């Protein structure tokens, strides 16, 4: 029997914890999830340097479809660390591997890292009690946009809640805030329920945790003219019933 | 003009980041928020040892009502770090101080830490996209229970969403999972809308981030018989439309 560690690295090297470094050093083999997040400095080379362990870049196919290979390492007594930028279990696809390893009798250890989810809530200074469910804005499939983000923002707004929008990430494409905003405004045009107007605030986070990080609040009409920096980006659509203090907080981010 | 840092320490020493340690070292004065969280090892002494800076234990009165004293330090050119177990802006009361400092022209720097909010989502292995708004279970006021947690769980359940319950923390009392559960079942008895039954799952986190941490899933009927360890505790009430994989994940926590 062996240990499988699911380790969160946080958004960048500056946010690594002793807990995450120790877990990686306890592993014989590190698999760096390279498909659920992107990062400025958490490379395989950087992790090898920090941990002294071999690091394999793991794609979706290995972590989702070829789990047997990973379980085999465990069965042969090798401790494995599956490591993820951000948090290992939030908005990733690693739970099924965790369950499989546990069913085979291996020890499952989850080491949370700072997730972009909480990072952007904190940076926005909006009330953390007013966040509803989150949703991902995805690329169109066969030219058709998924209306789910629009529906989720609407449902959250009806309850006075803010919405975090994750932006799609594929092997070959990363969605920027510009593109996501265009999709949302296209959905507004098609569905037309007044969920997004030019006077609404949004908060856009760019390169969270990196030296060129920006977290800015702006009206949608201003965001439309904006050229954002390098991805990754993330968006908060605040509710319309902002507390006085939330309005003041957003003004700190203008 | 000076810098005011709002620094998150994460749940325990093991989860400190380089970003948080550097921010504290950049401060002339550290104020440790001692009223929004409790911790196993993040004491004033530990922080002084790590940072070499003087640490003041700050109560609610200082951080909320005597903000002028803190602004005065900044006005006189001293950099101040307000540090919090967990995250500095999630479920704390520090936003108004941040806004005041910014209005006086000081530089505002937020350094997120691992919040118990995301920590417990990650450890639960429940789908992070299915968490609705969070709520705090508070102590009765004049013998009367606040029904808000019951209402929030109900509203989240109607949308198929999980609920995180924070437990009340006062200068002189910390709510345990036993007490919170009793309150919820009392509300169920009074309101009677079938929001909580003995067959429902809950996830209880104890001492998150500490050596004696436990995160366990159980039915409410079992939780009623349970003696939990030392606080702090936190509870997740999962939705009833669990994905197959979420059921398997909860079984890993039994």
Tab-separated table of C-alpha atoms in Angstrom:
chain	number	residue	atom	x	y	z
A	1	UNK	CA	0.000	0.000	0.000
A	2	UNK	CA	1.220	3.495	-0.793
A	3	UNK	CA	0.216	7.139	-0.427
A	4	UNK	CA	-1.387	9.249	-3.103
A	5	UNK	CA	-1.126	12.955	-2.427
A	6	UNK	CA	-3.287	15.515	-4.152
A	7	UNK	CA	-1.334	18.698	-3.690
A	8	UNK	CA	-2.410	22.278	-4.336
A	9	UNK	CA	0.366	24.677	-5.308
A	10	UNK	CA	-1.615	27.909	-5.113
A	11	UNK	CA	-1.477	30.435	-7.953
A	12	UNK	CA	2.335	30.832	-8.104
A	13	UNK	CA	5.624	29.976	-6.386
A	14	UNK	CA	5.119	32.747	-3.810
A	15	UNK	CA	2.045	30.887	-2.543
A	16	UNK	CA	3.577	27.444	-2.074
A	17	UNK	CA	3.165	26.163	1.475
A	18	UNK	CA	5.371	24.008	3.646
A	19	UNK	CA	2.534	21.463	3.633
A	20	UNK	CA	2.592	21.225	-0.155
A	21	UNK	CA	6.393	21.066	-0.398
A	22	UNK	CA	6.603	18.343	2.254
A	23	UNK	CA	3.936	16.262	0.560
A	24	UNK	CA	5.805	16.451	-2.745
A	25	UNK	CA	9.058	15.447	-1.039
A	26	UNK	CA	7.280	12.440	0.458
A	27	UNK	CA	6.421	11.253	-3.034
A	28	UNK	CA	8.597	9.134	-5.276
A	29	UNK	CA	7.002	10.598	-8.351
A	30	UNK	CA	5.293	13.905	-9.028
A	31	UNK	CA	2.655	14.310	-11.717
A	32	UNK	CA	1.983	17.937	-12.545
A	33	UNK	CA	-1.526	18.477	-13.888
A	34	UNK	CA	-0.907	20.686	-16.889
A	35	UNK	CA	-4.442	21.012	-18.217
A	36	UNK	CA	-6.744	22.441	-15.518
A	37	UNK	CA	-4.795	25.680	-14.929
A	38	UNK	CA	-2.046	27.836	-16.340
A	39	UNK	CA	0.652	29.522	-14.344
A	40	UNK	CA	3.504	32.011	-14.597
A	41	UNK	CA	6.222	30.108	-12.751
A	42	UNK	CA	5.121	26.700	-11.452
A	43	UNK	CA	6.936	24.686	-14.083
A	44	UNK	CA	8.134	21.095	-13.894
A	45	UNK	CA	11.709	22.394	-13.654
A	46	UNK	CA	10.830	24.693	-10.753
A	47	UNK	CA	9.150	21.834	-8.879
A	48	UNK	CA	12.085	19.482	-9.427
A	49	UNK	CA	14.398	22.162	-8.102
A	50	UNK	CA	12.252	22.684	-4.994
A	51	UNK	CA	11.532	19.030	-4.245
A	52	UNK	CA	14.412	17.034	-5.724
A	53	UNK	CA	11.854	14.676	-7.240
A	54	UNK	CA	11.211	13.729	-10.866
A	55	UNK	CA	8.209	15.599	-12.291
A	56	UNK	CA	6.045	14.229	-15.089
A	57	UNK	CA	3.841	16.637	-17.015
A	58	UNK	CA	0.457	14.944	-16.920
A	59	UNK	CA	-2.206	15.645	-19.500
A	60	UNK	CA	-5.927	14.980	-19.280
A	61	UNK	CA	-5.582	11.606	-20.956
A	62	UNK	CA	-3.113	10.310	-18.362
A	63	UNK	CA	-4.988	11.606	-15.321
A	64	UNK	CA	-8.479	10.740	-16.496
A	65	UNK	CA	-8.226	7.764	-18.831
A	66	UNK	CA	-5.002	6.052	-17.906
A	67	UNK	CA	-5.553	5.943	-14.166
A	68	UNK	CA	-4.516	2.297	-14.139
A	69	UNK	CA	-0.912	3.348	-14.818
A	70	UNK	CA	-0.971	5.595	-11.779
A	71	UNK	CA	-2.619	2.975	-9.573
A	72	UNK	CA	0.088	0.542	-10.739
A	73	UNK	CA	2.771	2.821	-9.305
A	74	UNK	CA	0.913	2.779	-5.987
A	75	UNK	CA	0.400	-0.975	-6.085
A	76	UNK	CA	4.147	-1.349	-6.534
A	77	UNK	CA	4.719	0.727	-3.415
A	78	UNK	CA	5.611	4.064	-4.975
A	79	UNK	CA	4.089	7.169	-3.389
A	80	UNK	CA	2.623	9.466	-6.006
A	81	UNK	CA	1.855	13.179	-5.783
A	82	UNK	CA	-0.649	14.589	-8.253
A	83	UNK	CA	-0.076	18.321	-8.086
A	84	UNK	CA	-2.226	21.128	-9.400
A	85	UNK	CA	-1.835	24.866	-9.726
A	86	UNK	CA	-4.379	26.339	-7.321
A	87	UNK	CA	-6.259	23.697	-5.357
A	88	UNK	CA	-6.185	19.995	-6.276
A	89	UNK	CA	-9.931	19.386	-5.898
A	90	UNK	CA	-11.590	22.703	-6.762
A	91	UNK	CA	-12.631	22.899	-10.411
A	92	UNK	CA	-10.345	20.014	-11.361
A	93	UNK	CA	-11.165	16.497	-12.508
A	94	UNK	CA	-9.112	14.529	-9.992
A	95	UNK	CA	-11.804	13.156	-7.675
A	96	UNK	CA	-12.299	9.970	-9.653
A	97	UNK	CA	-8.587	9.108	-9.429
A	98	UNK	CA	-8.714	9.806	-5.685
A	99	UNK	CA	-11.672	7.452	-5.271
A	100	UNK	CA	-10.049	4.703	-7.366
A	101	UNK	CA	-6.828	4.840	-5.351
A	102	UNK	CA	-8.789	4.717	-2.097
A	103	UNK	CA	-10.828	1.744	-3.278
A	104	UNK	CA	-7.571	-0.118	-3.929
A	105	UNK	CA	-6.663	0.459	-0.295
A	106	UNK	CA	-4.133	3.239	-0.796
A	107	UNK	CA	-3.920	6.210	1.532
A	108	UNK	CA	-5.487	9.372	0.177
A	109	UNK	CA	-4.090	12.687	1.322
A	110	UNK	CA	-5.474	16.000	0.074
A	111	UNK	CA	-3.303	19.089	0.658
A	112	UNK	CA	-5.351	22.141	-0.266
A	113	UNK	CA	-3.700	25.108	-1.962
A	114	UNK	CA	-4.966	28.638	-2.502
A	115	UNK	CA	-7.630	28.312	-5.152
A	116	UNK	CA	-8.209	31.124	-7.599
A	117	UNK	CA	-11.816	30.825	-6.445
A	118	UNK	CA	-11.131	32.162	-2.965
A	119	UNK	CA	-8.211	34.289	-4.142
A	120	UNK	CA	-10.411	36.435	-6.330
A	121	UNK	CA	-13.188	36.679	-3.717
A	122	UNK	CA	-10.599	37.989	-1.273
A	123	UNK	CA	-9.053	40.444	-3.737
A	124	UNK	CA	-12.474	41.753	-4.793
A	125	UNK	CA	-13.320	42.629	-1.169
A	126	UNK	CA	-16.961	41.804	-1.953
A	127	UNK	CA	-18.893	40.079	0.826
A	128	UNK	CA	-17.922	36.422	0.790
A	129	UNK	CA	-21.379	35.476	2.077
A	130	UNK	CA	-22.949	36.843	-1.106
A	131	UNK	CA	-21.333	34.496	-3.610
A	132	UNK	CA	-23.707	32.044	-5.269
A	133	UNK	CA	-22.691	29.122	-7.403
A	134	UNK	CA	-19.868	29.494	-9.887
A	135	UNK	CA	-19.906	28.616	-13.564
A	136	UNK	CA	-17.503	28.224	-16.479
A	137	UNK	CA	-17.897	30.181	-19.707
A	138	UNK	CA	-17.112	27.658	-22.424
A	139	UNK	CA	-16.173	27.990	-26.074
A	140	UNK	CA	-19.054	27.532	-28.565
A	141	UNK	CA	-19.700	23.985	-29.750
A	142	UNK	CA	-20.646	23.772	-33.437
A	143	UNK	CA	-21.098	27.537	-33.406
A	144	UNK	CA	-23.558	27.438	-30.512
A	145	UNK	CA	-22.995	29.157	-27.183
A	146	UNK	CA	-23.941	27.373	-23.970
A	147	UNK	CA	-26.456	29.629	-22.171
A	148	UNK	CA	-25.621	28.174	-18.721
A	149	UNK	CA	-23.451	31.111	-17.556
A	150	UNK	CA	-26.245	33.538	-18.414
A	151	UNK	CA	-28.769	31.410	-16.515
A	152	UNK	CA	-26.519	31.071	-13.474
A	153	UNK	CA	-25.820	34.817	-13.300
A	154	UNK	CA	-29.569	35.433	-13.559
A	155	UNK	CA	-30.457	32.934	-10.815
A	156	UNK	CA	-27.739	34.297	-8.528
A	157	UNK	CA	-28.858	37.886	-9.169
A	158	UNK	CA	-32.437	37.023	-8.317
A	159	UNK	CA	-31.143	36.061	-4.886
A	160	UNK	CA	-28.843	39.078	-4.615
A	161	UNK	CA	-25.719	36.963	-5.120
A	162	UNK	CA	-22.421	37.496	-6.927
A	163	UNK	CA	-21.167	35.038	-9.575
A	164	UNK	CA	-17.631	33.862	-10.296
A	165	UNK	CA	-17.022	33.023	-13.950
A	166	UNK	CA	-14.222	30.634	-14.744
A	167	UNK	CA	-13.018	30.903	-18.328
A	168	UNK	CA	-12.573	27.851	-20.517
A	169	UNK	CA	-9.171	26.254	-20.922
A	170	UNK	CA	-8.379	23.712	-23.621
A	171	UNK	CA	-5.208	22.051	-24.748
A	172	UNK	CA	-4.992	24.580	-27.557
A	173	UNK	CA	-6.987	27.609	-26.401
A	174	UNK	CA	-7.370	29.819	-23.343
A	175	UNK	CA	-10.403	32.060	-23.093
A	176	UNK	CA	-9.656	35.695	-22.330
A	177	UNK	CA	-11.924	38.131	-20.491
A	178	UNK	CA	-12.583	39.974	-23.789
A	179	UNK	CA	-13.868	36.819	-25.446
A	180	UNK	CA	-15.922	35.764	-22.419
A	181	UNK	CA	-17.523	39.183	-22.204
A	182	UNK	CA	-18.401	39.081	-25.884
A	183	UNK	CA	-20.064	35.705	-25.428
A	184	UNK	CA	-22.054	36.973	-22.449
A	185	UNK	CA	-23.226	40.058	-24.321
A	186	UNK	CA	-24.149	37.870	-27.277
A	187	UNK	CA	-26.237	35.710	-24.932
A	188	UNK	CA	-27.847	38.867	-23.544
A	189	UNK	CA	-28.751	39.872	-27.100
A	190	UNK	CA	-30.178	36.419	-27.897
A	191	UNK	CA	-32.037	35.786	-24.635
A	192	UNK	CA	-32.723	39.398	-23.694
A	193	UNK	CA	-33.699	39.137	-20.041
A	194	UNK	CA	-31.659	42.163	-18.951
A	195	UNK	CA	-29.143	40.163	-16.955
A	196	UNK	CA	-26.183	42.218	-18.212
A	197	UNK	CA	-26.355	45.924	-18.994
A	198	UNK	CA	-23.621	48.386	-19.879
A	199	UNK	CA	-24.009	50.024	-16.466
A	200	UNK	CA	-23.300	46.813	-14.518
A	201	UNK	CA	-20.027	46.387	-12.648
A	202	UNK	CA	-17.675	43.519	-13.302
A	203	UNK	CA	-14.408	42.588	-11.623
A	204	UNK	CA	-11.696	41.166	-13.860
A	205	UNK	CA	-8.692	39.338	-12.451
A	206	UNK	CA	-5.637	38.845	-14.656
A	207	UNK	CA	-2.610	36.643	-13.882
A	208	UNK	CA	-3.630	36.103	-10.268
A	209	UNK	CA	-0.663	35.573	-7.962
A	210	UNK	CA	1.866	36.642	-10.585
A	211	UNK	CA	4.028	39.792	-10.634
A	212	UNK	CA	1.855	41.282	-13.396
A	213	UNK	CA	-1.413	40.551	-11.554
A	214	UNK	CA	-4.242	43.044	-11.890
A	215	UNK	CA	-7.659	42.881	-10.231
A	216	UNK	CA	-9.828	45.718	-11.462
A	217	UNK	CA	-13.466	46.735	-11.188
A	218	UNK	CA	-15.118	48.460	-14.133
A	219	UNK	CA	-18.472	48.980	-15.768
A	220	UNK	CA	-19.251	46.615	-18.634
A	221	UNK	CA	-19.260	49.545	-21.073
A	222	UNK	CA	-15.652	50.298	-20.076
A	223	UNK	CA	-14.659	46.626	-20.136
A	224	UNK	CA	-15.783	46.426	-23.761
A	225	UNK	CA	-13.094	48.961	-24.721
A	226	UNK	CA	-10.437	47.322	-22.563
A	227	UNK	CA	-7.409	45.384	-23.759
A	228	UNK	CA	-6.574	42.867	-21.035
A	229	UNK	CA	-3.118	41.417	-20.470
A	230	UNK	CA	-1.914	37.855	-20.754
A	231	UNK	CA	-4.254	35.109	-19.481
A	232	UNK	CA	-5.326	33.467	-17.232
A	233	UNK	CA	-8.289	35.734	-16.526
A	234	UNK	CA	-11.276	35.337	-14.240
A	235	UNK	CA	-14.433	37.449	-13.911
A	236	UNK	CA	-16.820	38.266	-11.070
A	237	UNK	CA	-20.284	39.542	-11.933
A	238	UNK	CA	-21.428	41.245	-8.717
A	239	UNK	CA	-25.071	41.333	-7.739
A	240	UNK	CA	-26.961	44.600	-8.183
A	241	UNK	CA	-27.883	44.983	-4.520
A	242	UNK	CA	-24.396	45.946	-3.413
A	243	UNK	CA	-23.895	47.023	0.180
A	244	UNK	CA	-22.548	50.547	0.570
A	245	UNK	CA	-19.261	49.035	1.701
A	246	UNK	CA	-19.079	46.808	-1.370
A	247	UNK	CA	-19.483	49.849	-3.625
A	248	UNK	CA	-16.637	51.531	-1.749
A	249	UNK	CA	-14.558	48.358	-2.077
A	250	UNK	CA	-15.098	48.228	-5.839
A	251	UNK	CA	-14.028	51.873	-6.085
A	252	UNK	CA	-10.695	50.847	-4.525
A	253	UNK	CA	-10.247	48.561	-7.550
A	254	UNK	CA	-10.971	51.111	-10.264
B	1	UNK	CA	2.133	57.536	2.735
B	2	UNK	CA	2.591	53.970	3.886
B	3	UNK	CA	1.497	50.435	3.063
B	4	UNK	CA	-1.261	48.534	4.777
B	5	UNK	CA	-1.079	44.802	4.195
B	6	UNK	CA	-3.992	42.471	4.802
B	7	UNK	CA	-2.318	39.113	5.141
B	8	UNK	CA	-3.868	35.655	5.201
B	9	UNK	CA	-2.013	33.025	7.202
B	10	UNK	CA	-4.014	29.987	6.143
B	11	UNK	CA	-5.295	27.529	8.725
B	12	UNK	CA	-1.959	26.783	10.446
B	13	UNK	CA	1.807	27.305	10.281
B	14	UNK	CA	2.191	24.547	7.694
B	15	UNK	CA	0.121	26.649	5.283
B	16	UNK	CA	2.015	29.918	5.560
B	17	UNK	CA	3.248	31.170	2.203
B	18	UNK	CA	6.345	33.081	1.198
B	19	UNK	CA	3.996	35.871	0.079
B	20	UNK	CA	2.479	36.166	3.552
B	21	UNK	CA	5.823	35.988	5.368
B	22	UNK	CA	7.378	38.630	3.100
B	23	UNK	CA	4.440	40.983	3.562
B	24	UNK	CA	4.725	40.695	7.343
B	25	UNK	CA	8.456	41.355	7.170
B	26	UNK	CA	7.763	44.483	5.125
B	27	UNK	CA	5.610	45.817	7.961
B	28	UNK	CA	6.838	47.788	10.950
B	29	UNK	CA	3.961	46.536	13.032
B	30	UNK	CA	1.841	43.392	12.871
B	31	UNK	CA	-1.704	43.292	14.196
B	32	UNK	CA	-2.989	39.755	14.582
B	33	UNK	CA	-6.772	39.566	14.320
B	34	UNK	CA	-7.693	37.368	17.258
B	35	UNK	CA	-11.469	37.405	16.947
B	36	UNK	CA	-12.519	36.107	13.512
B	37	UNK	CA	-10.802	32.702	13.743
B	38	UNK	CA	-9.115	30.341	16.131
B	39	UNK	CA	-5.981	28.363	15.430
B	40	UNK	CA	-3.747	25.636	16.798
B	41	UNK	CA	-0.347	27.243	16.306
B	42	UNK	CA	-0.485	30.720	14.744
B	43	UNK	CA	0.224	32.615	17.931
B	44	UNK	CA	1.708	36.081	18.338
B	45	UNK	CA	4.928	34.464	19.595
B	46	UNK	CA	5.146	32.190	16.544
B	47	UNK	CA	4.679	35.153	14.198
B	48	UNK	CA	7.295	37.243	15.973
B	49	UNK	CA	9.711	34.359	15.697
B	50	UNK	CA	9.040	33.948	11.969
B	51	UNK	CA	9.029	37.637	11.062
B	52	UNK	CA	11.172	39.384	13.668
B	53	UNK	CA	8.444	42.024	14.000
B	54	UNK	CA	6.409	43.075	17.032
B	55	UNK	CA	2.942	41.522	17.025
B	56	UNK	CA	-0.072	43.130	18.672
B	57	UNK	CA	-3.081	40.961	19.445
B	58	UNK	CA	-5.952	42.964	17.982
B	59	UNK	CA	-9.512	42.555	19.185
B	60	UNK	CA	-12.704	43.556	17.436
B	61	UNK	CA	-12.791	46.926	19.152
B	62	UNK	CA	-9.355	47.938	17.870
B	63	UNK	CA	-9.867	46.743	14.294
B	64	UNK	CA	-13.443	47.956	13.898
B	65	UNK	CA	-13.930	50.950	16.183
B	66	UNK	CA	-10.484	52.372	16.733
B	67	UNK	CA	-9.395	52.415	13.110
B	68	UNK	CA	-8.114	55.954	13.592
B	69	UNK	CA	-5.246	54.609	15.690
B	70	UNK	CA	-4.212	52.287	12.877
B	71	UNK	CA	-4.537	55.029	10.243
B	72	UNK	CA	-2.371	57.226	12.485
B	73	UNK	CA	0.460	54.680	12.268
B	74	UNK	CA	0.178	54.812	8.483
B	75	UNK	CA	0.022	58.615	8.433
B	76	UNK	CA	3.248	58.654	10.421
B	77	UNK	CA	4.892	56.465	7.783
B	78	UNK	CA	4.734	53.092	9.522
B	79	UNK	CA	3.759	50.111	7.388
B	80	UNK	CA	1.111	48.004	9.090
B	81	UNK	CA	0.169	44.360	8.490
B	82	UNK	CA	-3.257	43.240	9.641
B	83	UNK	CA	-3.002	39.467	9.670
B	84	UNK	CA	-5.750	36.891	9.902
B	85	UNK	CA	-5.867	33.137	10.286
B	86	UNK	CA	-7.288	31.845	6.992
B	87	UNK	CA	-7.932	34.607	4.486
B	88	UNK	CA	-7.917	38.306	5.414
B	89	UNK	CA	-11.079	39.241	3.514
B	90	UNK	CA	-13.243	36.105	3.530
B	91	UNK	CA	-15.750	36.091	6.386
B	92	UNK	CA	-13.808	38.773	8.274
B	93	UNK	CA	-14.710	42.375	9.029
B	94	UNK	CA	-11.627	44.100	7.648
B	95	UNK	CA	-12.943	45.658	4.450
B	96	UNK	CA	-13.935	48.929	6.082
B	97	UNK	CA	-10.414	49.449	7.468
B	98	UNK	CA	-9.013	48.690	4.010
B	99	UNK	CA	-11.297	51.282	2.426
B	100	UNK	CA	-10.464	53.928	5.057
B	101	UNK	CA	-6.722	53.457	4.593
B	102	UNK	CA	-7.106	53.682	0.823
B	103	UNK	CA	-9.182	56.861	1.093
B	104	UNK	CA	-6.354	58.453	3.083
B	105	UNK	CA	-4.038	57.710	0.171
B	106	UNK	CA	-2.231	54.716	1.628
B	107	UNK	CA	-1.317	51.679	-0.437
B	108	UNK	CA	-3.595	48.710	0.069
B	109	UNK	CA	-2.143	45.239	-0.446
B	110	UNK	CA	-4.217	42.092	0.038
B	111	UNK	CA	-2.303	38.819	0.362
B	112	UNK	CA	-4.816	35.966	0.285
B	113	UNK	CA	-4.312	32.902	2.467
B	114	UNK	CA	-6.001	29.501	2.339
B	115	UNK	CA	-9.491	30.120	3.637
B	116	UNK	CA	-11.301	27.424	5.549
B	117	UNK	CA	-14.044	28.020	2.994
B	118	UNK	CA	-12.075	26.563	0.100
B	119	UNK	CA	-10.127	24.208	2.343
B	120	UNK	CA	-13.232	22.307	3.359
B	121	UNK	CA	-14.653	22.270	-0.181
B	122	UNK	CA	-11.400	20.688	-1.331
B	123	UNK	CA	-11.268	18.148	1.494
B	124	UNK	CA	-14.929	17.186	0.980
B	125	UNK	CA	-14.239	16.314	-2.678
B	126	UNK	CA	-17.777	17.483	-3.484
B	127	UNK	CA	-18.188	19.317	-6.794
B	128	UNK	CA	-17.005	22.877	-6.253
B	129	UNK	CA	-19.485	24.097	-8.870
B	130	UNK	CA	-22.368	22.964	-6.683
B	131	UNK	CA	-21.769	25.185	-3.671
B	132	UNK	CA	-24.387	27.874	-3.121
B	133	UNK	CA	-24.106	30.751	-0.697
B	134	UNK	CA	-22.630	30.159	2.746
B	135	UNK	CA	-24.141	31.108	6.075
B	136	UNK	CA	-23.159	31.324	9.739
B	137	UNK	CA	-25.060	29.472	12.459
B	138	UNK	CA	-25.274	31.985	15.311
B	139	UNK	CA	-25.994	31.626	19.009
B	140	UNK	CA	-29.602	32.397	20.044
B	141	UNK	CA	-30.355	36.018	20.920
B	142	UNK	CA	-32.756	36.382	23.883
B	143	UNK	CA	-33.475	32.677	23.571
B	144	UNK	CA	-34.463	32.951	19.926
B	145	UNK	CA	-32.719	31.109	17.101
B	146	UNK	CA	-32.054	32.916	13.830
B	147	UNK	CA	-33.755	30.862	11.087
B	148	UNK	CA	-31.417	32.161	8.350
B	149	UNK	CA	-29.241	29.011	8.147
B	150	UNK	CA	-32.351	26.861	7.695
B	151	UNK	CA	-33.627	29.182	4.951
B	152	UNK	CA	-30.273	29.243	3.157
B	153	UNK	CA	-29.923	25.452	3.218
B	154	UNK	CA	-33.464	25.186	1.863
B	155	UNK	CA	-32.881	27.714	-0.947
B	156	UNK	CA	-29.596	26.050	-1.905
B	157	UNK	CA	-31.197	22.597	-1.876
B	158	UNK	CA	-33.990	23.775	-4.136
B	159	UNK	CA	-31.271	24.553	-6.671
B	160	UNK	CA	-29.373	21.323	-6.016
B	161	UNK	CA	-26.581	23.143	-4.203
B	162	UNK	CA	-24.402	22.360	-1.191
B	163	UNK	CA	-24.176	24.742	1.790
B	164	UNK	CA	-21.187	25.599	3.966
B	165	UNK	CA	-22.108	26.459	7.550
B	166	UNK	CA	-19.692	28.592	9.504
B	167	UNK	CA	-20.129	28.282	13.246
B	168	UNK	CA	-20.395	31.334	15.492
B	169	UNK	CA	-17.336	32.623	17.313
B	170	UNK	CA	-17.539	35.139	20.123
B	171	UNK	CA	-14.980	36.530	22.527
B	172	UNK	CA	-16.211	34.039	25.123
B	173	UNK	CA	-17.781	31.184	23.166
B	174	UNK	CA	-17.057	28.959	20.181
B	175	UNK	CA	-19.888	26.993	18.642
B	176	UNK	CA	-19.219	23.286	18.191
B	177	UNK	CA	-20.712	21.031	15.524
B	178	UNK	CA	-22.860	19.326	18.200
B	179	UNK	CA	-24.439	22.619	19.226
B	180	UNK	CA	-24.924	23.788	15.641
B	181	UNK	CA	-26.568	20.531	14.692
B	182	UNK	CA	-28.913	20.779	17.671
B	183	UNK	CA	-29.923	24.279	16.615
B	184	UNK	CA	-30.577	23.138	13.053
B	185	UNK	CA	-32.709	20.203	14.198
B	186	UNK	CA	-34.595	22.527	16.531
B	187	UNK	CA	-35.282	24.829	13.563
B	188	UNK	CA	-36.432	21.804	11.566
B	189	UNK	CA	-38.848	20.956	14.380
B	190	UNK	CA	-40.153	24.551	14.570
B	191	UNK	CA	-40.383	25.279	10.843
B	192	UNK	CA	-40.940	21.723	9.643
B	193	UNK	CA	-40.269	22.002	5.915
B	194	UNK	CA	-38.250	18.777	5.722
B	195	UNK	CA	-34.948	20.499	5.012
B	196	UNK	CA	-32.993	18.200	7.357
B	197	UNK	CA	-33.808	14.562	7.923
B	198	UNK	CA	-31.943	11.878	9.824
B	199	UNK	CA	-31.000	10.217	6.541
B	200	UNK	CA	-29.248	13.310	5.146
B	201	UNK	CA	-25.475	13.405	4.811
B	202	UNK	CA	-23.364	16.051	6.456
B	203	UNK	CA	-19.618	16.646	6.345
B	204	UNK	CA	-17.988	17.859	9.538
B	205	UNK	CA	-14.523	19.389	9.566
B	206	UNK	CA	-12.642	19.648	12.850
B	207	UNK	CA	-9.382	21.557	13.483
B	208	UNK	CA	-8.734	22.110	9.789
B	209	UNK	CA	-5.041	22.342	8.954
B	210	UNK	CA	-3.953	21.083	12.381
B	211	UNK	CA	-2.312	17.754	13.263
B	212	UNK	CA	-5.580	16.527	14.830
B	213	UNK	CA	-7.675	17.505	11.797
B	214	UNK	CA	-10.605	15.278	10.859
B	215	UNK	CA	-12.970	15.705	7.914
B	216	UNK	CA	-15.698	13.100	8.058
B	217	UNK	CA	-18.949	12.426	6.261
B	218	UNK	CA	-21.839	10.913	8.184
B	219	UNK	CA	-25.604	10.728	8.257
B	220	UNK	CA	-27.312	13.211	10.570
B	221	UNK	CA	-28.603	10.349	12.713
B	222	UNK	CA	-25.006	9.256	13.336
B	223	UNK	CA	-23.794	12.814	13.871
B	224	UNK	CA	-26.319	13.194	16.685
B	225	UNK	CA	-24.523	10.455	18.638
B	226	UNK	CA	-21.083	11.793	17.850
B	227	UNK	CA	-18.670	13.478	20.234
B	228	UNK	CA	-16.544	15.849	18.167
B	229	UNK	CA	-13.056	16.986	19.140
B	230	UNK	CA	-11.766	20.419	19.980
B	231	UNK	CA	-13.102	23.333	17.895
B	232	UNK	CA	-12.979	25.029	15.440
B	233	UNK	CA	-15.552	23.014	13.504
B	234	UNK	CA	-17.239	23.633	10.180
B	235	UNK	CA	-20.137	21.810	8.503
B	236	UNK	CA	-21.167	21.156	4.907
B	237	UNK	CA	-24.780	20.224	4.213
B	238	UNK	CA	-24.613	18.563	0.778
B	239	UNK	CA	-27.495	18.790	-1.643
B	240	UNK	CA	-29.679	15.726	-2.116
B	241	UNK	CA	-29.002	15.350	-5.844
B	242	UNK	CA	-25.488	14.054	-5.387
B	243	UNK	CA	-23.614	12.880	-8.448
B	244	UNK	CA	-22.548	9.247	-8.313
B	245	UNK	CA	-18.958	10.429	-7.914
B	246	UNK	CA	-19.888	12.682	-5.014
B	247	UNK	CA	-21.483	9.734	-3.201
B	248	UNK	CA	-18.274	7.761	-3.752
B	249	UNK	CA	-16.249	10.739	-2.500
B	250	UNK	CA	-18.325	10.987	0.683
B	251	UNK	CA	-17.781	7.267	1.273
B	252	UNK	CA	-14.007	7.959	1.285
B	253	UNK	CA	-14.684	10.240	4.262
B	254	UNK	CA	-16.700	7.820	6.361
